[in-house]
XYZ file of C-alpha atoms in Angstrom:
414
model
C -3.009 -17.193 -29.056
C -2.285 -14.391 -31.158
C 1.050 -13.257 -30.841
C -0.066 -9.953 -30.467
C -2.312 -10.445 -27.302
C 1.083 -11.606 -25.608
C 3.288 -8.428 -26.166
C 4.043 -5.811 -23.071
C 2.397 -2.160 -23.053
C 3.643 0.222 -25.634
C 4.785 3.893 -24.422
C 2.068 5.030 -26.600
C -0.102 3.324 -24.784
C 0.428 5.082 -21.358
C -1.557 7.210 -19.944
C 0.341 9.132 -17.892
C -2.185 11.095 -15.283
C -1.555 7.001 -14.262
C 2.217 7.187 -13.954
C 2.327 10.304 -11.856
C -1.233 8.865 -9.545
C 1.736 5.699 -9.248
C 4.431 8.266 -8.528
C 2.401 10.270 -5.959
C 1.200 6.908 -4.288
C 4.522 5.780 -3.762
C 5.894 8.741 -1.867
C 2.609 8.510 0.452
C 3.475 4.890 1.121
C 6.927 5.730 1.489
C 5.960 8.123 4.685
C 3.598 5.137 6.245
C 6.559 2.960 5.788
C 9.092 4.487 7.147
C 7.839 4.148 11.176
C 8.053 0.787 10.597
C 11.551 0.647 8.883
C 13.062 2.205 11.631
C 11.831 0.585 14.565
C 10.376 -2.956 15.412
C 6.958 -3.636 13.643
C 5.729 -5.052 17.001
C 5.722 -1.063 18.420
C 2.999 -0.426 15.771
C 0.708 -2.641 17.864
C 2.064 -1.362 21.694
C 1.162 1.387 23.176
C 2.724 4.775 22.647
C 5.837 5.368 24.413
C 5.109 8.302 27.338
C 8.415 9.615 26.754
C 8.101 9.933 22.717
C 9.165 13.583 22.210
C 6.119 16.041 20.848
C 8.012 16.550 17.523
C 7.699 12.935 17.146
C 4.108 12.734 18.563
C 3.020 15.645 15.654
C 5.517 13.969 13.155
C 3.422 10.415 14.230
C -0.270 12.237 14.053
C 0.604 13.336 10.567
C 1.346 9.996 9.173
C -1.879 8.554 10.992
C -4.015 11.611 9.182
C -2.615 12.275 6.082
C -1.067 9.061 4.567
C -1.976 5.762 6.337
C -4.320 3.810 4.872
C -4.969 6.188 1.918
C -1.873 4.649 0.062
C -2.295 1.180 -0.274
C -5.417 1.876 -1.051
C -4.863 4.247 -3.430
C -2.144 2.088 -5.339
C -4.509 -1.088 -5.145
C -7.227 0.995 -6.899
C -4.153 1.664 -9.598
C -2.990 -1.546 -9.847
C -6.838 -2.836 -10.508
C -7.261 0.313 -12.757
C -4.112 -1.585 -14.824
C -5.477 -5.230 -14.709
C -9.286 -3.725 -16.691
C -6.376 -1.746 -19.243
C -4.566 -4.588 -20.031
C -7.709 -6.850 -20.465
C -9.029 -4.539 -22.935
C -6.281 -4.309 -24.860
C -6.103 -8.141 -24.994
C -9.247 -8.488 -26.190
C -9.086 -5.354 -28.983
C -6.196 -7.814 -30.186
C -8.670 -11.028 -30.003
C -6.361 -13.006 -27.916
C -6.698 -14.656 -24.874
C -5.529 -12.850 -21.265
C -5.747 -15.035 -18.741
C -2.436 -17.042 -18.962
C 0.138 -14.090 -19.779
C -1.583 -12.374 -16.701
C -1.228 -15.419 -14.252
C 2.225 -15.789 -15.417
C 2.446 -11.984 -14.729
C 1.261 -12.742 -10.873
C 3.538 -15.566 -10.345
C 6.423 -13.523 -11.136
C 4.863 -10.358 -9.087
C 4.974 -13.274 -6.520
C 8.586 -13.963 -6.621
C 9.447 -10.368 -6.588
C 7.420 -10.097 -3.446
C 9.129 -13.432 -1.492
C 11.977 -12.022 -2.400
C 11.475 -8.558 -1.172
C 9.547 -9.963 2.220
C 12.255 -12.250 3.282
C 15.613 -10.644 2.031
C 15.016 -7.060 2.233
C 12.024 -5.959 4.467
C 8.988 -7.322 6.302
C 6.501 -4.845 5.349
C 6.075 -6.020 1.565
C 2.359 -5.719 0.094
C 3.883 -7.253 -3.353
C 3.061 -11.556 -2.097
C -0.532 -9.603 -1.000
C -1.261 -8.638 -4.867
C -0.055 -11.271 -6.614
C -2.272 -13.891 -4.736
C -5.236 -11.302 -4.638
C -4.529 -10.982 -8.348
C -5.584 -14.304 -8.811
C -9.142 -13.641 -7.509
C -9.052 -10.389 -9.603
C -9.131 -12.350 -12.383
C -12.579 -14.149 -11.486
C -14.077 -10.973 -12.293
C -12.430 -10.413 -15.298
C -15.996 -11.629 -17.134
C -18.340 -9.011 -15.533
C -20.312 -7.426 -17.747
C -21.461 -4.371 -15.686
C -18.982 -1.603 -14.175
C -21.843 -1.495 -11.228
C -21.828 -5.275 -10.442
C -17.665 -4.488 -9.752
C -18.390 -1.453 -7.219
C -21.291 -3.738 -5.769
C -18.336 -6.049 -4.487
C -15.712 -3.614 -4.154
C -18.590 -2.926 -1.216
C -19.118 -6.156 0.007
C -15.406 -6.199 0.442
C -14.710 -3.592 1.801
C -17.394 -3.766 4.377
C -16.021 -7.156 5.668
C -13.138 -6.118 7.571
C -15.131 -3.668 9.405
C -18.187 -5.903 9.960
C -15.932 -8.932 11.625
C -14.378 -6.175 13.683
C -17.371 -4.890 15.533
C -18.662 -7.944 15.597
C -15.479 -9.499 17.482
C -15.569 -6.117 19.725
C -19.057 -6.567 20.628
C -18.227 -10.238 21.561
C -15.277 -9.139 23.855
C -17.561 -6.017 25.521
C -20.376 -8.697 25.891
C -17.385 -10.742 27.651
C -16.254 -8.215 29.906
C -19.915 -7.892 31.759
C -19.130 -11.685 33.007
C -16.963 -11.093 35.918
C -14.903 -14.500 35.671
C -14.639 -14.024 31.517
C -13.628 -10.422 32.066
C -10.626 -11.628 34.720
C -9.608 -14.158 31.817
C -9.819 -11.603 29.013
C -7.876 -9.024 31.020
C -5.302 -11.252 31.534
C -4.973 -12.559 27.633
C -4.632 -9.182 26.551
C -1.966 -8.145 29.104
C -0.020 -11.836 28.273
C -0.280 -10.851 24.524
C 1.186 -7.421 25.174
C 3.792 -8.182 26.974
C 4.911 -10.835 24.287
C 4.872 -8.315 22.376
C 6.928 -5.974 24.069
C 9.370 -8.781 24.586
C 9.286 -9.549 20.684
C 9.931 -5.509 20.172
C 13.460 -5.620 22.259
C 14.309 -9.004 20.608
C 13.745 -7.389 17.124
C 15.618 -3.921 17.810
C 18.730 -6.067 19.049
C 19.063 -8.081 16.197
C 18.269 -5.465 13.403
C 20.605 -2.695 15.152
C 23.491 -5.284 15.717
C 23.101 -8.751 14.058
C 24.218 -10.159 11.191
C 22.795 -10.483 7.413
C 21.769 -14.098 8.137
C 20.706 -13.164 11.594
C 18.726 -9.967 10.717
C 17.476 -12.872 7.764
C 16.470 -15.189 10.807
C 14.278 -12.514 12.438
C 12.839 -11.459 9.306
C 11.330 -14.886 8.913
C 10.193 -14.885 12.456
C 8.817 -11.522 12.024
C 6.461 -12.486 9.058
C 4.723 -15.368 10.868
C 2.768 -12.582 12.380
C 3.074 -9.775 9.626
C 0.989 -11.754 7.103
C -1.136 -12.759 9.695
C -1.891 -8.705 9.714
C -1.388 -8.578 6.208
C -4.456 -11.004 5.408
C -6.701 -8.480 6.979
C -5.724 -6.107 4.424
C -6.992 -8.447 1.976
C -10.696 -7.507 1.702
C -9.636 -4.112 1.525
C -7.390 -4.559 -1.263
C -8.853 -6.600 -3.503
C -12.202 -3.903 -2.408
C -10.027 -1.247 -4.342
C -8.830 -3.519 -7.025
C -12.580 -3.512 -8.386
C -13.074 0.103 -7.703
C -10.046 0.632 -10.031
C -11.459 -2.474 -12.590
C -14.672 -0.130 -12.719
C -12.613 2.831 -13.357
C -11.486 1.162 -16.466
C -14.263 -0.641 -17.248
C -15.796 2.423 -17.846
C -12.783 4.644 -19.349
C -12.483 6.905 -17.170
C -9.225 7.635 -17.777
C -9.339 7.384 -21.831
C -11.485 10.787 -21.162
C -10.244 12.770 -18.702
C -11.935 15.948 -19.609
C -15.592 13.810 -20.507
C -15.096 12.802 -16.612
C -14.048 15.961 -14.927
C -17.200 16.398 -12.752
C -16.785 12.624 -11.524
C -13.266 13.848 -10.090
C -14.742 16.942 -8.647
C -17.344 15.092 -7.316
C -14.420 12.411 -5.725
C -12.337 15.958 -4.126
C -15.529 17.090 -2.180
C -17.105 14.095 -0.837
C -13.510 12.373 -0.453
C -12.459 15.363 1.761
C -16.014 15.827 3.562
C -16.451 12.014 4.676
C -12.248 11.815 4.587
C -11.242 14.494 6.969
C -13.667 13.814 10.119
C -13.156 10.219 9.557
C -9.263 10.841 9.700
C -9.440 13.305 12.339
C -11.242 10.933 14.606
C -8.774 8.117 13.057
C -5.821 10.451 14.079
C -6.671 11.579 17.669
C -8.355 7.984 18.645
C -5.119 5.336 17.571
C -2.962 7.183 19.556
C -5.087 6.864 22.800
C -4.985 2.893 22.781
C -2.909 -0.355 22.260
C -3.603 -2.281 19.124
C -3.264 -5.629 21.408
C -6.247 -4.970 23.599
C -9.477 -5.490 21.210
C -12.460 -3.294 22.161
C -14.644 -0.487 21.041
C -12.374 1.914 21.166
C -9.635 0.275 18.878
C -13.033 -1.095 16.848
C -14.031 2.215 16.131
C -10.872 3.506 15.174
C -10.486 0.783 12.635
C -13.805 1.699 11.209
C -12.935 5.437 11.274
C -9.368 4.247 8.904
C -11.271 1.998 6.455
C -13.894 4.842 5.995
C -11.482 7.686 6.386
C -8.833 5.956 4.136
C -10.928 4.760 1.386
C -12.376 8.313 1.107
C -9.745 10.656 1.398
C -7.472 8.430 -1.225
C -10.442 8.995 -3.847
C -9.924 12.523 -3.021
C -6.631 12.530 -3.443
C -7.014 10.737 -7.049
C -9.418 13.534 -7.619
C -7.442 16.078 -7.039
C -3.800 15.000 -8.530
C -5.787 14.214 -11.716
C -7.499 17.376 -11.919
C -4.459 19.829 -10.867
C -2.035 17.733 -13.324
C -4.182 18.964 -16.241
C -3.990 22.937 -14.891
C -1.332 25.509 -14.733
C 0.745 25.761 -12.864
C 0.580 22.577 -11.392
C 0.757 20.432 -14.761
C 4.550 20.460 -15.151
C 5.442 19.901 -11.648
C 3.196 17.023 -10.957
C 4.322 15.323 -14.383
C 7.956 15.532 -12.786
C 6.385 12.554 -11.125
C 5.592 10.468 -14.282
C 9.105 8.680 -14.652
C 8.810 7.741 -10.798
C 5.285 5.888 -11.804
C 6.799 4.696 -14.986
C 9.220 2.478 -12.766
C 6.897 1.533 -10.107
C 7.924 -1.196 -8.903
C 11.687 -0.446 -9.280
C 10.876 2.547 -7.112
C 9.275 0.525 -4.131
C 11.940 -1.722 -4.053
C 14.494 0.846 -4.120
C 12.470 2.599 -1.227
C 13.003 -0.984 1.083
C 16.541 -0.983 -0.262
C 17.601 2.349 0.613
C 16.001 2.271 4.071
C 17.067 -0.634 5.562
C 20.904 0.479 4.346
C 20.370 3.369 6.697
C 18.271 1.217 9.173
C 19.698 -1.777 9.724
C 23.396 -3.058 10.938
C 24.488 -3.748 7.998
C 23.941 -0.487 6.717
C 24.279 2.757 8.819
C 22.726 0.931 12.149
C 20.130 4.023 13.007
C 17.920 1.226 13.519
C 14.861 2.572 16.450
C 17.179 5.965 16.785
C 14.839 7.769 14.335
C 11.646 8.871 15.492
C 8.664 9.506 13.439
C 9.526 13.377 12.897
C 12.606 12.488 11.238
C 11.302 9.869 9.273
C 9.247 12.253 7.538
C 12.518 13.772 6.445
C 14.132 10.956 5.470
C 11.037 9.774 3.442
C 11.268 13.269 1.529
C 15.133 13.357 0.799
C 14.684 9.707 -0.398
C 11.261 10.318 -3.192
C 13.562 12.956 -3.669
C 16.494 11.320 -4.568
C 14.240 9.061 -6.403
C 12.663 11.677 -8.936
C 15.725 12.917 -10.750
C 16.991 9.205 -11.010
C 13.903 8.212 -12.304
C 13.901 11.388 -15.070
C 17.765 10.016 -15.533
C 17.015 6.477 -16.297
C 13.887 6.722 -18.176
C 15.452 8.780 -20.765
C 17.652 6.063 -21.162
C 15.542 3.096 -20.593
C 12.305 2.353 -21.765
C 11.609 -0.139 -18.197
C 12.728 0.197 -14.946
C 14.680 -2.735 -14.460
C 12.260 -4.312 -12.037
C 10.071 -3.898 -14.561
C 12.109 -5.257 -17.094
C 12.658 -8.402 -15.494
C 8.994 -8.963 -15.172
C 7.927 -8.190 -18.640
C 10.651 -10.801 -19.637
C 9.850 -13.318 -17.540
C 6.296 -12.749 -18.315
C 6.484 -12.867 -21.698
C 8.956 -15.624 -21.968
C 11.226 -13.656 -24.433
C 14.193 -10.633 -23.672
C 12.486 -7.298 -24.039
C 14.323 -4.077 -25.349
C 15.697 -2.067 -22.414
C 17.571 0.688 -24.168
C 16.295 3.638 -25.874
């Protein structure tokens, strides 16, 4: 293999509407995140607390209607956007791709085992890395159409299994001896749960490293079980952002403006009612007790989600080319730049102030002030970013994995 088809990206390579779509992404993921920082992953699934004040109830709402599931999803249409870049630019060099980028993935692995079972639960990193490795079964597709023909089929999957297992249970419920039985799973189920919850707050508010280490472990038997649900999505949104560059969109902004004008409107029109509904609908049931309502709902998020993070892509690529938005939104550049140094720092910094070995605050914060602490720490996280990066040429996450992937010390300083 050539040796050039085995070098990193050069910083005249970047395009950086990219690094400050990363940037924005990671602040939106940072607000999902932080409910589940803060308080036992298992209360995601229970029913809402009675007594949660309305400030937290509005703070809660917000998250559910403006950020979850348009994140990931965003940031998984980024990260497939990257794999068609870096596949072009291995073949414009005539070498060969495939084994630099599987090395790549194995060490995006380690990062994420790493992250998951030292630092925090909620990590999405193990979920890319092996998806990654399906990604790459589609790096010979000829047609950008034949990629959003699966990116489709994926993401329709999720949603299809779903109403199919709701219409299973609703068929279930008009048997009077099946409906006893499945009344009485659900209500087993969420009361392990809610005995699971109280287990996990006493440990993370007042165990140990190794302890809090224990329950982390325990935790992600069922995380990745809800983690592997995600896939379909994901690796969905990887192909939408392999036919983004497939097609070059982003070579050419200006060629493609009506394409992101065309993402704003419809994102927003199908986006908004679907998140509305989303919004008003999640916080009505319990995640642990299957049915239409919690079917629809799910539907409502995957359509919702998908939608309104186009329109988001749409419209932080069109206002970062427009005064006087341009130089504020390229303040967020330096935070995409050092992506992955950035999410790490995010898990870092919260579970300092979370956990008991940090500050302890651990289920004391409710969702209102999470939103605050989610802004004071992107902001935090911009001027270091500006700070390092004029320094640095990597993060130093991202350092370590272009050295590791490229089996050879990389230049860090300026």
């Amino acid at each position: 293999m050539p040796q050039a088809s085995a070098r990193p990206v050069a910083e005249t390579e970047r395009i950086a509407t990219i690094d400050i779509l990363r940037g924005f992404a990671l602040f939106g993921i940072l607000t999902v995140n932080m409910y589940l920082f803060s308080n036992p992953f298992q209360n995601y699934l229970l029913p809402l607390d009675p007594n949660m004040p309305w400030y937290d109830r509005v703070g809660l709402w917000l998250v559910h209607f403006l950020t979850e599931g348009k994140f990931y999803t965003l940031f998984s249409l980024l990260f497939g956007l990257g794999f068609a870049l870096q596949l072009q630019r291995a073949r414009a060099r005539g070498g060969k791709f495939w084994t630099v980028y599987m090395r790549r993935l194995l060490v995006l692995l380690g990062f994420g085992l790493v992250h998951a079972f030292f630092i925090w639960i909620g990590d999405i990193l193990v979920l890319y890395a092996l998806l990654g490795f399906v990604l790459l079964l589609f790096s010979k597709v000829k047609r950008p159409r034949t990629l959003l023909i699966w990116a489709g089929i994926f993401l329709a999957i999720p949603q299809v299994l779903s109403l199919a297992l709701a219409a299973l249970i609703e068929f279930g419920r008009t048997v009077p001896e099946a409906a006893v039985q499945i009344e009485a799973a659900f209500v087993e189920q969420e009361a392990m749960f809610a005995q699971e919850a109280e287990r996990a707050r006493e440990v993370y508010q007042t165990g140990s490293f190794l302890e809090i280490t224990a329950q982390r472990a325990r935790d992600l038997q069922t995380m990745w079980l809800g983690t592997l649900t995600m896939a379909p999505t994901v690796l969905g949104m990887f192909l939408i952002g392999a036919y983004f560059g497939k097609r070059e969109i982003f070579a050419d902004l200006a060629a493609h403006a009506t394409l992101f004008r065309r993402l704003v409107i419809w994102g927003f029109l199908i986006g908004i009612p679907a998140n509305l509904y989303y919004a008003f609908a999640i916080m009505q049931v319990s995640r642990t007790i299957f049915g239409w309502d919690l079917a629809f709902a799910n539907l409502a998020l995957a359509i919702g989600g998908v939608a309104q993070s186009l329109a988001y892509l749409g419209s932080i690529t069109l206002l970062s080319r427009r005064d006087p938005w341009q130089r504020p939104l390229s303040a967020l550049a330096p935070v995409g730049q050092m992506g992955l140094s950035n999410y790490l720092l995010q898990s870092i910094i919260a579970t300092l102030i979370f956990y008991s070995y940090g500050l302890g605050f651990f289920g004391q914060v409710g969702a209102a002030a999470g939103w605050l602490i989610a802004i004071a720490i992107y902001a935090t996280q911009i001027p270091l970013s500006h700070w390092w990066m004029r320094r640095f040429r990597y993060g130093p996450a991202e350092w370590l994995w272009r050295t590791l992937t490229y089996l050879r010390l990389q230049p860090m300083r300026r």
